Amino acid sequence: MAAANAAYYASRDPLGAAGDFITAPEISQMFGELIGLWIADLALRADAPDFAYVELGPGRGTLAADALRAMAQARIAPPIHFVETSPVLREKQREAVPQAHWHDTIDNLPDDRPLIIVANEFFDALPIRQYERTGRGWRERMVGRACFALGDAECANEIPAQLADAPFGSIVERCPVGDAIMAELAERLARQGGAFLVVDYGYEGPATGDTLQAMTAHGYADPLQAPGTRDLTAHVDFAMLAATGRARGLRPSPCVTQGAFLTALGIDARVASLARSNPARMEDLRTDRDRLVMPEQMGRLFKVLALRHAVWPEPAGFA
Ligand code: SAH
């Protein structure tokens, strides 16, 4: 999954109508603007105007560009650090945010200031492991020649205690790469100050279920066919990310739906304000708002979690 996604992202810009999928910042400028205001509000209340903005997997740089414009309204213009492996997407990001600094990994982010880190649809692209409960015990589900096959080793110690006795055939997923990224960034935030905003599709585990999926041309596809040409994702376990951050001294927010978060941040007021300056756009603005917020669209499946340094104030949007 790691190799297939690395090849996939390195060779194309998958976003938008002509690509394979679309994301919240590409649907509407309001998404990035509200996140920019969320950041500005948090940094001002934390009295940390010298923070750096960090984004993991920034895509086309749209979220960052919209967030920066909104932050500028509050006279905040942080240095920008992007963690991005795809050369194709780096080029797009350079057009959107020319002043950014780029990193291949999280290892060389600034270590002398608070960080406010944003990750939208990043963790779902990281490789997962799947385990299946069989009559002989828990086994890892591995990729054979275009099929799944179970390994021989007992994997019970990878399984959360609550799921140990799940029915035979149950699948449990873990994302060790995502947990490691969260652990390392949480240690940094505990040392340097700051906060981490994670938005993605997912659930609050522990839970069973096979969520591995492939997307091509805005439709579902077989994840084992044509590796490197389809977007492979898995749902993100937000309870796991919160626990990993908490164990390193951060305070996790409740995990809320994207619909609740954007509504609490004032997306309806933003629709009204944009419509006032351009009444002809009213219908489009409402359609975009509904895509982001309505439960049957992105509003419920997508979740939002914020983790903050223990002495930082509570971020907006989770009450
Ligand atoms: N956040 C953007 C793009 C989401 S797609 C948006 O919401 O529109 C996933 C992004 O993560 C892409 O930019 C992809 O190149 C990047 N990415 C995927 N795996 C990565 C990895 N292991 N390290 C760094 N970036 C990665």
mmCIF file of C-alpha atoms and ligand atoms in Angstrom:
data_model
loop_
_atom_site.group_PDB
_atom_site.id
_atom_site.type_symbol
_atom_site.label_atom_id
_atom_site.label_comp_id
_atom_site.label_asym_id
_atom_site.label_seq_id
_atom_site.Cartn_x
_atom_site.Cartn_y
_atom_site.Cartn_z
ATOM 1 C CA MET A 1 0.000 0.000 0.000
ATOM 2 C CA ALA A 2 2.880 2.371 0.821
ATOM 3 C CA ALA A 3 4.679 1.604 -2.450
ATOM 4 C CA ALA A 4 1.482 1.768 -4.527
ATOM 5 C CA ASN A 5 0.460 5.136 -3.068
ATOM 6 C CA ALA A 6 3.983 6.566 -3.395
ATOM 7 C CA ALA A 7 3.951 5.664 -7.116
ATOM 8 C CA TYR A 8 0.397 6.938 -7.462
ATOM 9 C CA TYR A 9 0.982 10.389 -5.935
ATOM 10 C CA ALA A 10 4.429 10.811 -7.519
ATOM 11 C CA SER A 11 2.991 10.433 -11.032
ATOM 12 C CA ARG A 12 -0.116 12.628 -11.027
ATOM 13 C CA ASP A 13 -2.328 15.285 -9.464
ATOM 14 C CA PRO A 14 -5.311 13.104 -8.501
ATOM 15 C CA LEU A 15 -7.565 15.943 -7.319
ATOM 16 C CA GLY A 16 -10.482 17.577 -9.070
ATOM 17 C CA ALA A 17 -13.117 16.745 -11.650
ATOM 18 C CA ALA A 18 -10.626 15.335 -14.177
ATOM 19 C CA GLY A 19 -8.835 13.282 -11.501
ATOM 20 C CA ASP A 20 -9.819 10.475 -9.153
ATOM 21 C CA PHE A 21 -11.316 12.247 -6.142
ATOM 22 C CA ILE A 22 -12.148 15.650 -4.687
ATOM 23 C CA THR A 23 -11.453 16.975 -1.204
ATOM 24 C CA ALA A 24 -13.063 19.587 1.039
ATOM 25 C CA PRO A 25 -10.609 22.442 0.254
ATOM 26 C CA GLU A 26 -11.169 21.839 -3.488
ATOM 27 C CA ILE A 27 -14.950 22.016 -3.011
ATOM 28 C CA SER A 28 -14.964 25.458 -1.408
ATOM 29 C CA GLN A 29 -12.660 28.242 -0.254
ATOM 30 C CA MET A 30 -14.778 28.374 2.901
ATOM 31 C CA PHE A 31 -13.133 25.197 4.248
ATOM 32 C CA GLY A 32 -9.591 26.626 4.284
ATOM 33 C CA GLU A 33 -10.781 30.067 5.367
ATOM 34 C CA LEU A 34 -12.558 28.693 8.432
ATOM 35 C CA ILE A 35 -9.475 26.634 9.342
ATOM 36 C CA GLY A 36 -7.322 29.767 8.933
ATOM 37 C CA LEU A 37 -9.572 31.674 11.321
ATOM 38 C CA TRP A 38 -9.549 28.688 13.712
ATOM 39 C CA ILE A 39 -5.739 28.887 13.723
ATOM 40 C CA ALA A 40 -5.615 32.681 14.125
ATOM 41 C CA ASP A 41 -8.056 32.560 17.040
ATOM 42 C CA LEU A 42 -6.105 29.776 18.755
ATOM 43 C CA ALA A 43 -2.684 31.416 18.273
ATOM 44 C CA LEU A 44 -3.944 34.766 19.584
ATOM 45 C CA ARG A 45 -5.546 33.223 22.671
ATOM 46 C CA ALA A 46 -2.405 31.128 23.290
ATOM 47 C CA ASP A 47 -0.338 34.324 22.933
ATOM 48 C CA ALA A 48 1.862 32.492 20.404
ATOM 49 C CA PRO A 49 2.084 34.787 17.351
ATOM 50 C CA ASP A 50 5.500 33.295 16.443
ATOM 51 C CA PHE A 51 4.123 29.823 15.561
ATOM 52 C CA ALA A 52 4.866 28.025 12.296
ATOM 53 C CA TYR A 53 2.072 26.605 10.085
ATOM 54 C CA VAL A 54 2.715 22.986 9.154
ATOM 55 C CA GLU A 55 0.585 20.966 6.728
ATOM 56 C CA LEU A 56 0.887 17.238 6.061
ATOM 57 C CA GLY A 57 0.050 16.198 2.490
ATOM 58 C CA PRO A 58 -1.195 19.627 1.303
ATOM 59 C CA GLY A 59 -2.435 18.430 -2.118
ATOM 60 C CA ARG A 60 -2.645 21.479 -4.402
ATOM 61 C CA GLY A 61 -1.931 23.907 -1.542
ATOM 62 C CA THR A 62 -5.510 25.197 -1.702
ATOM 63 C CA LEU A 63 -6.315 24.784 1.995
ATOM 64 C CA ALA A 64 -3.098 26.584 2.976
ATOM 65 C CA ALA A 65 -3.643 29.450 0.512
ATOM 66 C CA ASP A 66 -7.222 29.990 1.744
ATOM 67 C CA ALA A 67 -6.151 29.684 5.405
ATOM 68 C CA LEU A 68 -3.292 32.174 4.935
ATOM 69 C CA ARG A 69 -5.616 34.724 3.351
ATOM 70 C CA ALA A 70 -7.978 34.416 6.316
ATOM 71 C CA MET A 71 -5.122 34.583 8.855
ATOM 72 C CA ALA A 72 -3.846 37.754 7.180
ATOM 73 C CA GLN A 73 -7.154 39.418 8.154
ATOM 74 C CA ALA A 74 -5.997 38.941 11.752
ATOM 75 C CA ARG A 75 -2.506 40.207 10.780
ATOM 76 C CA ILE A 76 -1.007 36.767 11.215
ATOM 77 C CA ALA A 77 1.482 35.567 8.585
ATOM 78 C CA PRO A 78 3.316 32.491 9.876
ATOM 79 C CA PRO A 79 6.168 30.716 8.100
ATOM 80 C CA ILE A 80 4.763 27.785 6.081
ATOM 81 C CA HIS A 81 6.135 24.230 6.175
ATOM 82 C CA PHE A 82 4.744 21.511 3.897
ATOM 83 C CA VAL A 83 5.430 17.799 4.334
ATOM 84 C CA GLU A 84 4.955 16.381 0.831
ATOM 85 C CA THR A 85 6.573 13.533 -1.084
ATOM 86 C CA SER A 86 4.998 14.027 -4.528
ATOM 87 C CA PRO A 87 7.022 16.216 -6.945
ATOM 88 C CA VAL A 88 3.915 16.799 -9.072
ATOM 89 C CA LEU A 89 1.923 18.109 -6.115
ATOM 90 C CA ARG A 90 4.885 20.125 -4.812
ATOM 91 C CA GLU A 91 4.837 22.032 -8.100
ATOM 92 C CA LYS A 92 1.111 22.836 -7.643
ATOM 93 C CA GLN A 93 1.785 23.852 -4.045
ATOM 94 C CA ARG A 94 4.542 26.189 -5.220
ATOM 95 C CA GLU A 95 2.046 27.994 -7.463
ATOM 96 C CA ALA A 96 -0.441 28.374 -4.596
ATOM 97 C CA VAL A 97 2.007 29.169 -1.770
ATOM 98 C CA PRO A 98 5.375 30.235 -3.246
ATOM 99 C CA GLN A 99 6.924 31.109 0.109
ATOM 100 C CA ALA A 100 6.497 27.607 1.602
ATOM 101 C CA HIS A 101 9.346 25.372 2.795
ATOM 102 C CA TRP A 102 9.111 21.723 1.754
ATOM 103 C CA HIS A 103 10.008 18.563 3.717
ATOM 104 C CA ASP A 104 10.064 14.903 2.672
ATOM 105 C CA THR A 105 9.298 13.748 6.219
ATOM 106 C CA ILE A 106 8.303 15.231 9.565
ATOM 107 C CA ASP A 107 11.884 14.925 10.880
ATOM 108 C CA ASN A 108 13.203 18.371 9.910
ATOM 109 C CA LEU A 109 10.313 20.627 10.866
ATOM 110 C CA PRO A 110 11.307 23.734 12.876
ATOM 111 C CA ASP A 111 12.199 22.876 16.482
ATOM 112 C CA ASP A 112 12.442 26.400 17.904
ATOM 113 C CA ARG A 113 8.805 27.536 17.972
ATOM 114 C CA PRO A 114 5.223 26.357 18.482
ATOM 115 C CA LEU A 115 3.699 24.465 15.544
ATOM 116 C CA ILE A 116 0.105 24.493 14.380
ATOM 117 C CA ILE A 117 -0.223 21.393 12.243
ATOM 118 C CA VAL A 118 -3.056 20.641 9.792
ATOM 119 C CA ALA A 119 -3.711 17.286 8.109
ATOM 120 C CA ASN A 120 -6.744 16.976 5.801
ATOM 121 C CA GLU A 121 -7.160 13.573 4.122
ATOM 122 C CA PHE A 122 -3.556 12.657 4.961
ATOM 123 C CA PHE A 123 -3.789 9.784 7.458
ATOM 124 C CA ASP A 124 -6.192 7.816 5.237
ATOM 125 C CA ALA A 125 -3.470 7.559 2.566
ATOM 126 C CA LEU A 126 -0.987 5.864 4.916
ATOM 127 C CA PRO A 127 -0.465 2.099 4.713
ATOM 128 C CA ILE A 128 -2.442 -0.141 7.059
ATOM 129 C CA ARG A 129 -2.149 -3.695 8.288
ATOM 130 C CA GLN A 130 -5.188 -5.938 8.497
ATOM 131 C CA TYR A 131 -5.673 -8.899 10.858
ATOM 132 C CA GLU A 132 -8.372 -11.569 10.611
ATOM 133 C CA ARG A 133 -9.653 -13.782 13.411
ATOM 134 C CA THR A 134 -9.516 -17.420 12.330
ATOM 135 C CA GLY A 135 -10.129 -20.722 14.108
ATOM 136 C CA ARG A 136 -6.362 -20.904 14.630
ATOM 137 C CA GLY A 137 -6.056 -17.390 16.083
ATOM 138 C CA TRP A 138 -5.430 -13.889 14.690
ATOM 139 C CA ARG A 139 -3.560 -13.832 11.382
ATOM 140 C CA GLU A 140 -2.285 -10.976 9.223
ATOM 141 C CA ARG A 141 -4.062 -10.518 5.903
ATOM 142 C CA MET A 142 -1.370 -10.207 3.260
ATOM 143 C CA VAL A 143 -1.304 -9.515 -0.468
ATOM 144 C CA GLY A 144 -0.588 -12.518 -2.684
ATOM 145 C CA ARG A 145 -0.768 -12.532 -6.473
ATOM 146 C CA ALA A 146 -3.754 -10.187 -6.856
ATOM 147 C CA CYS A 147 -5.521 -11.822 -3.925
ATOM 148 C CA PHE A 148 -5.469 -11.623 -0.135
ATOM 149 C CA ALA A 149 -3.958 -14.515 1.860
ATOM 150 C CA LEU A 150 -3.439 -14.998 5.578
ATOM 151 C CA GLY A 151 0.016 -15.206 7.106
ATOM 152 C CA ASP A 152 1.053 -18.041 9.434
ATOM 153 C CA ALA A 153 2.155 -16.070 12.470
ATOM 154 C CA GLU A 154 -0.101 -15.503 15.487
ATOM 155 C CA CYS A 155 -0.948 -11.746 15.665
ATOM 156 C CA ALA A 156 -3.093 -11.628 18.815
ATOM 157 C CA ASN A 157 -0.778 -9.056 20.413
ATOM 158 C CA GLU A 158 -1.666 -6.546 17.646
ATOM 159 C CA ILE A 159 -5.374 -6.746 18.503
ATOM 160 C CA PRO A 160 -7.026 -4.346 21.010
ATOM 161 C CA ALA A 161 -8.198 -6.296 24.093
ATOM 162 C CA GLN A 162 -11.866 -5.369 23.488
ATOM 163 C CA LEU A 163 -11.767 -7.120 20.089
ATOM 164 C CA ALA A 164 -9.790 -10.239 21.043
ATOM 165 C CA ASP A 165 -12.914 -12.421 20.980
ATOM 166 C CA ALA A 166 -14.530 -10.880 17.878
ATOM 167 C CA PRO A 167 -16.425 -13.398 15.700
ATOM 168 C CA PHE A 168 -14.361 -15.536 13.316
ATOM 169 C CA GLY A 169 -13.820 -13.741 10.029
ATOM 170 C CA SER A 170 -13.678 -10.309 11.715
ATOM 171 C CA ILE A 171 -11.061 -7.937 10.377
ATOM 172 C CA VAL A 172 -9.129 -5.468 12.512
ATOM 173 C CA GLU A 173 -7.024 -2.701 10.952
ATOM 174 C CA ARG A 174 -4.023 -0.904 12.405
ATOM 175 C CA CYS A 175 -2.032 1.969 10.914
ATOM 176 C CA PRO A 176 1.423 1.822 12.521
ATOM 177 C CA VAL A 177 2.804 4.533 10.205
ATOM 178 C CA GLY A 178 0.026 6.929 11.200
ATOM 179 C CA ASP A 179 0.485 6.136 14.898
ATOM 180 C CA ALA A 180 4.239 6.755 14.600
ATOM 181 C CA ILE A 181 3.684 10.128 12.871
ATOM 182 C CA MET A 182 1.198 11.144 15.562
ATOM 183 C CA ALA A 183 3.562 9.999 18.335
ATOM 184 C CA GLU A 184 6.517 11.955 16.992
ATOM 185 C CA LEU A 185 4.549 15.141 16.296
ATOM 186 C CA ALA A 186 2.869 14.899 19.711
ATOM 187 C CA GLU A 187 6.292 14.780 21.381
ATOM 188 C CA ARG A 188 7.306 17.890 19.448
ATOM 189 C CA LEU A 189 4.116 19.741 20.337
ATOM 190 C CA ALA A 190 4.575 18.808 24.008
ATOM 191 C CA ARG A 191 8.106 20.309 23.852
ATOM 192 C CA GLN A 192 7.500 23.306 21.563
ATOM 193 C CA GLY A 193 3.841 24.163 22.145
ATOM 194 C CA GLY A 194 1.109 24.180 19.536
ATOM 195 C CA ALA A 195 -1.791 22.136 18.250
ATOM 196 C CA PHE A 196 -2.649 19.491 15.648
ATOM 197 C CA LEU A 197 -5.894 19.551 13.609
ATOM 198 C CA VAL A 198 -6.781 16.263 11.917
ATOM 199 C CA VAL A 199 -9.672 16.009 9.417
ATOM 200 C CA ASP A 200 -10.357 12.734 7.652
ATOM 201 C CA TYR A 201 -12.930 10.035 7.118
ATOM 202 C CA GLY A 202 -12.949 7.621 9.959
ATOM 203 C CA TYR A 203 -14.399 6.309 13.190
ATOM 204 C CA GLU A 204 -13.705 6.097 16.892
ATOM 205 C CA GLY A 205 -12.288 2.636 17.521
ATOM 206 C CA PRO A 206 -11.673 0.024 18.578
ATOM 207 C CA ALA A 207 -13.875 -1.469 15.861
ATOM 208 C CA THR A 208 -13.778 -4.312 13.361
ATOM 209 C CA GLY A 209 -14.223 -3.909 9.609
ATOM 210 C CA ASP A 210 -12.401 -3.887 6.278
ATOM 211 C CA THR A 211 -12.203 -0.261 5.118
ATOM 212 C CA LEU A 212 -9.425 -0.574 2.541
ATOM 213 C CA GLN A 213 -10.663 1.022 -0.668
ATOM 214 C CA ALA A 214 -9.412 2.129 -4.048
ATOM 215 C CA MET A 215 -10.717 5.143 -5.970
ATOM 216 C CA THR A 216 -10.316 5.897 -9.637
ATOM 217 C CA ALA A 217 -12.221 8.480 -11.692
ATOM 218 C CA HIS A 218 -14.512 9.222 -8.707
ATOM 219 C CA GLY A 219 -15.638 5.583 -8.371
ATOM 220 C CA TYR A 220 -14.665 2.578 -6.260
ATOM 221 C CA ALA A 221 -12.268 0.037 -7.753
ATOM 222 C CA ASP A 222 -10.522 -3.218 -6.819
ATOM 223 C CA PRO A 223 -7.602 -2.281 -4.506
ATOM 224 C CA LEU A 224 -5.460 -5.123 -5.827
ATOM 225 C CA GLN A 225 -5.745 -4.225 -9.510
ATOM 226 C CA ALA A 226 -3.328 -1.844 -11.273
ATOM 227 C CA PRO A 227 -1.212 -0.898 -8.223
ATOM 228 C CA GLY A 228 0.153 2.648 -8.365
ATOM 229 C CA THR A 229 -2.668 3.932 -10.586
ATOM 230 C CA ARG A 230 -5.454 4.110 -7.980
ATOM 231 C CA ASP A 231 -5.797 5.967 -4.724
ATOM 232 C CA LEU A 232 -5.669 3.496 -1.825
ATOM 233 C CA THR A 233 -7.138 4.591 1.499
ATOM 234 C CA ALA A 234 -8.417 3.229 4.775
ATOM 235 C CA HIS A 235 -10.644 4.849 7.375
ATOM 236 C CA VAL A 236 -8.781 6.558 10.215
ATOM 237 C CA ASP A 237 -9.191 5.439 13.843
ATOM 238 C CA PHE A 238 -9.509 8.783 15.647
ATOM 239 C CA ALA A 239 -9.635 7.202 19.103
ATOM 240 C CA MET A 240 -6.229 5.679 18.411
ATOM 241 C CA LEU A 241 -4.767 9.044 17.289
ATOM 242 C CA ALA A 242 -6.225 10.770 20.372
ATOM 243 C CA ALA A 243 -4.817 8.092 22.712
ATOM 244 C CA THR A 244 -1.380 8.300 21.084
ATOM 245 C CA GLY A 245 -1.335 12.093 21.557
ATOM 246 C CA ARG A 246 -2.661 11.898 25.118
ATOM 247 C CA ALA A 247 0.049 9.395 26.075
ATOM 248 C CA ARG A 248 2.617 12.041 25.055
ATOM 249 C CA GLY A 249 1.084 14.790 27.147
ATOM 250 C CA LEU A 250 -1.313 16.459 24.679
ATOM 251 C CA ARG A 251 -4.970 17.249 25.384
ATOM 252 C CA PRO A 252 -7.258 15.807 22.723
ATOM 253 C CA SER A 253 -10.567 17.496 21.932
ATOM 254 C CA PRO A 254 -13.686 15.399 21.552
ATOM 255 C CA CYS A 255 -13.872 13.870 18.061
ATOM 256 C CA VAL A 256 -16.694 15.712 16.261
ATOM 257 C CA THR A 257 -18.191 15.458 12.775
ATOM 258 C CA GLN A 258 -16.994 17.810 10.049
ATOM 259 C CA GLY A 259 -20.587 19.106 9.805
ATOM 260 C CA ALA A 260 -20.680 20.045 13.504
ATOM 261 C CA PHE A 261 -17.188 21.578 13.373
ATOM 262 C CA LEU A 262 -17.786 23.807 10.341
ATOM 263 C CA THR A 263 -21.200 24.847 11.654
ATOM 264 C CA ALA A 264 -19.715 25.799 15.032
ATOM 265 C CA LEU A 265 -17.010 27.824 13.244
ATOM 266 C CA GLY A 266 -19.682 29.814 11.386
ATOM 267 C CA ILE A 267 -19.874 28.403 7.851
ATOM 268 C CA ASP A 268 -23.424 29.725 7.505
ATOM 269 C CA ALA A 269 -22.285 33.268 8.325
ATOM 270 C CA ARG A 270 -19.485 32.854 5.762
ATOM 271 C CA VAL A 271 -21.997 31.755 3.084
ATOM 272 C CA ALA A 272 -24.119 34.828 3.845
ATOM 273 C CA SER A 273 -21.116 37.157 3.725
ATOM 274 C CA LEU A 274 -19.783 35.770 0.423
ATOM 275 C CA ALA A 275 -23.294 35.919 -1.062
ATOM 276 C CA ARG A 276 -23.645 39.581 -0.070
ATOM 277 C CA SER A 277 -20.589 40.530 -2.106
ATOM 278 C CA ASN A 278 -21.676 38.317 -5.023
ATOM 279 C CA PRO A 279 -25.427 37.524 -4.952
ATOM 280 C CA ALA A 280 -25.241 35.543 -8.212
ATOM 281 C CA ARG A 281 -23.181 32.895 -6.387
ATOM 282 C CA MET A 282 -25.754 32.233 -3.663
ATOM 283 C CA GLU A 283 -26.933 28.900 -5.050
ATOM 284 C CA ASP A 284 -23.397 27.564 -5.639
ATOM 285 C CA LEU A 285 -22.343 28.632 -2.155
ATOM 286 C CA ARG A 286 -25.298 26.782 -0.640
ATOM 287 C CA THR A 287 -24.506 23.657 -2.679
ATOM 288 C CA ASP A 288 -20.856 23.724 -1.577
ATOM 289 C CA ARG A 289 -21.818 24.324 2.029
ATOM 290 C CA ASP A 290 -24.206 21.342 1.898
ATOM 291 C CA ARG A 291 -21.501 19.069 0.455
ATOM 292 C CA LEU A 292 -19.209 19.903 3.358
ATOM 293 C CA VAL A 293 -21.807 19.877 6.142
ATOM 294 C CA MET A 294 -24.808 17.649 5.377
ATOM 295 C CA PRO A 295 -24.725 14.229 7.069
ATOM 296 C CA GLU A 296 -25.498 12.292 3.877
ATOM 297 C CA GLN A 297 -22.617 14.059 2.090
ATOM 298 C CA MET A 298 -19.263 14.742 3.836
ATOM 299 C CA GLY A 299 -20.725 16.094 7.079
ATOM 300 C CA ARG A 300 -20.944 12.870 9.096
ATOM 301 C CA LEU A 301 -18.342 10.435 7.708
ATOM 302 C CA PHE A 302 -15.606 13.055 8.025
ATOM 303 C CA LYS A 303 -14.419 13.663 11.565
ATOM 304 C CA VAL A 304 -12.340 16.398 13.189
ATOM 305 C CA LEU A 305 -9.944 16.019 16.103
ATOM 306 C CA ALA A 306 -7.666 18.653 17.637
ATOM 307 C CA LEU A 307 -4.804 17.914 20.025
ATOM 308 C CA ARG A 308 -3.166 20.760 21.925
ATOM 309 C CA HIS A 309 -0.317 21.429 24.293
ATOM 310 C CA ALA A 310 -1.446 21.033 27.911
ATOM 311 C CA VAL A 311 -1.304 24.783 28.676
ATOM 312 C CA TRP A 312 -2.789 25.940 25.363
ATOM 313 C CA PRO A 313 -6.425 27.138 25.447
ATOM 314 C CA GLU A 314 -9.277 25.009 24.163
ATOM 315 C CA PRO A 315 -9.628 25.412 20.402
ATOM 316 C CA ALA A 316 -12.892 26.640 18.861
ATOM 317 C CA GLY A 317 -15.384 24.333 17.201
ATOM 318 C CA PHE A 318 -15.680 21.414 19.621
ATOM 319 C CA ALA A 319 -18.146 22.717 22.218
HETATM 320 N N1 SAH B 1 -4.747 17.614 1.881
HETATM 321 C C1 SAH B 1 -5.046 17.683 0.458
HETATM 322 C C2 SAH B 1 -4.606 16.421 -0.324
HETATM 323 C C3 SAH B 1 -5.113 15.086 0.177
HETATM 324 S S1 SAH B 1 -4.477 13.738 -0.797
HETATM 325 C C4 SAH B 1 -6.500 17.985 0.240
HETATM 326 O O1 SAH B 1 -7.282 17.877 1.193
HETATM 327 O O2 SAH B 1 -6.896 18.321 -0.884
HETATM 328 C C5 SAH B 1 -3.126 13.141 0.191
HETATM 329 C C6 SAH B 1 -1.911 14.042 0.233
HETATM 330 O O3 SAH B 1 -0.915 13.421 1.056
HETATM 331 C C7 SAH B 1 -1.223 14.300 -1.104
HETATM 332 O O4 SAH B 1 -0.695 15.603 -1.099
HETATM 333 C C8 SAH B 1 -0.110 13.242 -1.115
HETATM 334 O O5 SAH B 1 0.915 13.524 -2.023
HETATM 335 C C9 SAH B 1 0.321 13.293 0.334
HETATM 336 N N2 SAH B 1 0.973 12.088 0.855
HETATM 337 C C10 SAH B 1 0.527 10.812 0.772
HETATM 338 N N3 SAH B 1 1.368 9.973 1.426
HETATM 339 C C11 SAH B 1 2.344 10.748 1.955
HETATM 340 C C12 SAH B 1 3.511 10.477 2.751
HETATM 341 N N4 SAH B 1 3.796 9.243 3.153
HETATM 342 N N5 SAH B 1 4.302 11.517 3.105
HETATM 343 C C13 SAH B 1 3.984 12.786 2.726
HETATM 344 N N6 SAH B 1 2.907 13.098 1.990
HETATM 345 C C14 SAH B 1 2.104 12.099 1.588
#
